[in-house]
CSV table of C-alpha atoms in Angstrom, one decimal:
chain,number,residue,atom,x,y,z
A,1,MET,CA,0.2,0.2,0.4
A,2,ASP,CA,1.3,3.4,-1.0
A,3,PHE,CA,0.9,5.6,1.7
A,4,LYS,CA,2.0,9.0,0.1
A,5,LYS,CA,-0.7,8.4,-2.3
A,6,PHE,CA,-3.1,9.3,0.6
A,7,LEU,CA,-1.3,11.7,2.4
A,8,PRO,CA,-2.7,14.6,0.8
A,9,TRP,CA,-5.9,13.4,1.5
A,10,ILE,CA,-5.5,12.8,5.3
A,11,ILE,CA,-3.7,16.2,5.4
A,12,ALA,CA,-7.1,17.8,3.5
A,13,ALA,CA,-9.4,15.4,5.9
A,14,VAL,CA,-7.5,16.9,9.1
A,15,LEU,CA,-7.5,20.6,8.1
A,16,ILE,CA,-11.1,20.4,7.1
A,17,ILE,CA,-11.9,18.8,10.5
A,18,GLY,CA,-9.7,21.4,12.2
A,19,ILE,CA,-11.2,24.2,10.3
A,20,TYR,CA,-14.9,23.1,11.2
A,21,SER,CA,-14.1,22.4,15.1
A,22,TRP,CA,-12.7,25.9,15.3
A,23,VAL,CA,-15.6,27.9,13.8
A,24,LYS,CA,-17.9,25.7,15.2
A,25,GLY,CA,-16.2,26.7,18.5
A,26,ILE,CA,-16.1,30.3,18.0
A,27,ASN,CA,-20.1,30.0,17.0
A,28,ASN,CA,-21.1,27.7,20.1
A,29,THR,CA,-19.2,30.2,22.5
A,30,ALA,CA,-20.8,33.1,21.1
A,31,VAL,CA,-24.2,31.2,21.3
A,32,THR,CA,-23.4,30.5,24.8
A,33,LEU,CA,-22.3,34.0,26.1
A,34,ASN,CA,-25.3,35.5,24.3
A,35,GLN,CA,-27.6,33.4,26.0
A,36,THR,CA,-26.0,34.4,29.2
A,37,VAL,CA,-26.7,38.2,28.2
A,38,GLU,CA,-30.2,37.3,27.7
A,39,GLN,CA,-30.5,35.7,30.7
A,40,SER,CA,-29.2,39.0,32.6
A,41,TRP,CA,-31.7,41.0,30.5
A,42,GLY,CA,-34.4,39.2,31.7
A,43,ASP,CA,-33.1,39.7,35.3
A,44,VAL,CA,-33.0,43.1,34.5
A,45,GLN,CA,-36.7,43.5,33.4
A,46,THR,CA,-37.7,41.2,36.3
A,47,ALA,CA,-36.5,43.9,38.8
A,48,TYR,CA,-38.0,46.7,37.0
A,49,GLN,CA,-41.4,45.0,36.9
A,50,ARG,CA,-41.1,44.5,40.8
A,51,ARG,CA,-40.8,48.4,40.9
A,52,ASN,CA,-43.5,48.9,38.6
A,53,ASP,CA,-45.8,46.6,40.6
A,54,LEU,CA,-44.8,48.2,43.7
A,55,ILE,CA,-45.4,51.8,42.4
A,56,GLY,CA,-49.1,50.8,42.0
A,57,ASN,CA,-49.5,49.6,45.5
A,58,LEU,CA,-47.6,52.8,46.6
A,59,VAL,CA,-49.8,55.1,44.3
A,60,ASN,CA,-52.9,53.7,46.0
A,61,THR,CA,-51.5,54.2,49.4
A,62,VAL,CA,-50.5,57.7,48.8
A,63,LYS,CA,-54.1,58.3,46.9
A,64,GLY,CA,-55.4,57.8,50.9
A,65,ALA,CA,-54.2,61.2,51.8
A,66,ALA,CA,-56.8,63.4,50.7
A,67,ASP,CA,-55.0,66.3,50.4
A,68,PHE,CA,-52.0,64.6,48.6
A,69,GLU,CA,-50.8,66.9,45.6
A,70,LYS,CA,-52.4,65.1,42.5
A,71,SER,CA,-50.1,66.3,40.0
A,72,THR,CA,-47.0,64.4,42.0
A,73,LEU,CA,-49.2,61.2,41.8
A,74,THR,CA,-50.4,62.1,38.0
A,75,ALA,CA,-46.5,62.2,37.3
A,76,VAL,CA,-45.6,58.7,38.8
A,77,ILE,CA,-48.7,57.1,37.0
A,78,GLU,CA,-47.4,58.6,33.6
A,79,ALA,CA,-44.0,57.8,34.2
A,80,ARG,CA,-44.7,54.0,35.0
A,81,ALA,CA,-47.1,53.8,31.8
A,82,LYS,CA,-44.2,54.8,29.7
A,83,ALA,CA,-41.9,52.6,31.2
A,84,THR,CA,-44.1,49.9,30.7
A,85,SER,CA,-44.7,50.6,27.0
A,86,THR,CA,-40.8,51.0,26.3
A,87,THR,CA,-39.8,47.2,25.7
A,88,ILE,CA,-36.7,45.8,24.0
A,89,ASP,CA,-36.1,42.2,22.2
A,90,PRO,CA,-33.2,40.8,24.1
A,91,THR,CA,-31.6,39.5,20.6
A,92,ASN,CA,-31.2,43.2,19.6
A,93,ILE,CA,-30.2,45.2,22.4
A,94,THR,CA,-28.8,48.4,20.3
A,95,PRO,CA,-27.4,51.5,22.2
A,96,GLU,CA,-30.0,53.6,20.5
A,97,LYS,CA,-32.9,51.1,22.1
A,98,LEU,CA,-31.1,50.6,25.6
A,99,ALA,CA,-30.8,54.8,25.8
A,100,GLU,CA,-34.6,55.0,25.1
A,101,PHE,CA,-35.3,52.3,27.9
A,102,ASN,CA,-33.2,54.0,30.2
A,103,LYS,CA,-34.5,57.3,29.5
A,104,ALA,CA,-38.2,55.9,30.3
A,105,GLN,CA,-37.1,54.1,33.5
A,106,SER,CA,-35.3,57.0,34.4
A,107,GLY,CA,-38.7,59.0,34.1
A,108,VAL,CA,-39.9,56.6,37.1
A,109,SER,CA,-37.2,57.2,39.1
A,110,SER,CA,-37.1,60.9,38.8
A,111,SER,CA,-41.1,60.9,39.8
A,112,LEU,CA,-40.6,58.5,42.4
A,113,SER,CA,-38.1,60.5,44.1
A,114,ARG,CA,-40.0,63.8,43.7
A,115,LEU,CA,-43.5,61.6,45.2
A,116,LEU,CA,-40.9,60.4,48.3
A,117,VAL,CA,-39.6,64.0,48.8
A,118,THR,CA,-43.1,65.4,48.7
A,119,VAL,CA,-44.6,63.0,51.5
A,120,GLU,CA,-42.4,64.5,54.0
A,121,GLN,CA,-45.0,67.2,54.1
A,122,TYR,CA,-47.9,64.5,55.1
A,123,PRO,CA,-46.7,63.3,58.5
A,124,ASP,CA,-50.1,61.0,58.8
A,125,LEU,CA,-49.0,59.5,55.3
A,126,LYS,CA,-45.1,59.4,56.4
A,127,ALA,CA,-46.3,57.7,59.8
A,128,ASN,CA,-48.4,54.7,57.5
A,129,GLN,CA,-47.3,51.4,58.2
A,130,ASN,CA,-48.6,50.3,54.2
A,131,PHE,CA,-46.5,53.3,53.6
A,132,LEU,CA,-43.3,52.7,55.2
A,133,LYS,CA,-43.7,48.9,54.2
A,134,LEU,CA,-43.6,50.2,50.2
A,135,GLN,CA,-41.0,52.7,50.7
A,136,ASP,CA,-38.6,49.9,52.1
A,137,GLU,CA,-39.7,47.5,49.6
A,138,LEU,CA,-38.9,50.2,46.7
A,139,ALA,CA,-35.7,50.8,48.2
A,140,SER,CA,-34.8,47.2,47.9
A,141,THR,CA,-35.9,47.0,44.5
A,142,GLU,CA,-33.4,50.0,43.4
A,143,ASN,CA,-30.7,48.0,45.0
A,144,GLN,CA,-31.9,44.8,42.8
A,145,ILE,CA,-32.2,46.7,39.8
A,146,LEU,CA,-28.8,48.2,40.2
A,147,THR,CA,-27.2,44.8,40.8
A,148,ALA,CA,-29.1,43.0,37.6
A,149,ARG,CA,-27.9,46.0,35.5
A,150,THR,CA,-24.2,45.4,36.8
A,151,ARG,CA,-24.8,41.7,36.3
A,152,PHE,CA,-26.3,42.5,32.8
A,153,ASN,CA,-22.9,44.8,32.2
A,154,GLU,CA,-20.6,41.8,33.1
A,155,ALA,CA,-22.6,39.2,30.9
A,156,VAL,CA,-22.3,41.5,28.1
A,157,LYS,CA,-18.4,42.2,28.1
A,158,PRO,CA,-17.5,38.6,27.4
A,159,TYR,CA,-19.8,38.5,24.6
A,160,ASN,CA,-18.7,41.6,22.7
A,161,SER,CA,-14.9,40.6,23.6
A,162,HIS,CA,-15.6,37.1,22.1
A,163,ILE,CA,-17.5,38.5,18.8
A,164,LYS,CA,-15.0,41.9,18.3
A,165,THR,CA,-11.8,39.9,19.2
A,166,PHE,CA,-9.9,38.8,15.4
A,167,PRO,CA,-10.4,36.4,13.9
A,168,ASN,CA,-13.8,35.9,15.6
A,169,SER,CA,-15.2,38.9,14.5
A,170,LEU,CA,-14.5,37.3,10.8
A,171,PHE,CA,-17.2,34.8,11.5
A,172,ALA,CA,-19.5,36.7,14.0
A,173,GLY,CA,-21.4,39.3,11.1
A,174,ILE,CA,-22.0,35.8,9.2
A,175,PHE,CA,-23.4,33.6,12.0
A,176,GLY,CA,-25.7,36.7,12.7
A,177,PHE,CA,-23.8,38.2,16.0
A,178,LYS,CA,-23.9,42.0,16.8
A,179,GLU,CA,-22.6,43.8,19.3
A,180,LYS,CA,-24.5,44.7,22.6
A,181,ALA,CA,-25.0,47.8,24.4
A,182,TYR,CA,-24.0,48.7,27.9
A,183,PHE,CA,-26.3,50.1,30.5
A,184,ASN,CA,-24.6,53.8,30.9
A,185,ALA,CA,-26.0,56.1,33.5
A,186,VAL,CA,-28.8,58.4,32.3
A,187,GLU,CA,-28.0,61.7,31.2
A,188,GLY,CA,-28.3,64.1,34.1
A,189,ALA,CA,-28.0,61.5,36.7
A,190,ASP,CA,-24.9,63.1,38.6
A,191,LYS,CA,-27.4,66.0,39.2
A,192,PRO,CA,-29.6,65.6,42.4
A,193,VAL,CA,-33.2,65.5,41.6
A,194,GLU,CA,-34.9,69.1,41.7
A,195,VAL,CA,-38.6,69.1,44.0
A,196,LYS,CA,-40.1,72.2,44.2
A,197,PHE,CA,-43.0,72.5,46.7
């Protein structure tokens, strides 16, 4: 048997199997990292949903204070409605869509801050046990949101690194993998919320 005759075929087969395994590894790693990003995004949405659910209870509790400022409550209700209508497809988290989502959620945070500061003028409401419990739950939820957003960014980093490094970047576009956006601070987040009475 002439081994030299089959040597080119053996080399070609080894090369094809090697290239296939390498490309498959790039794709499968990107799929796994993408799933981690999508799971983290689900955690972010769950934390925001919890906040939105608590806001409904908070608003109903505050409504019980008959002389409470209706404009403050209306602002919270409208911000919540806008935030719940802004959604993002986890497979297409672009910087623009994330900025839009962030802006809507920022409106909720801002109106909630104004509501909680305004409550200081209402001693009966401030002492209401239901209100105090909801206020504590909201504070806890804000911490959960911060944690979920941080974990989301931590999941995005290895995914983006994987699909942007050479030679993976050559195949990422072919397989449909696009760069994901990070959560950044909302414009003006460095300034305190201004509350006017």
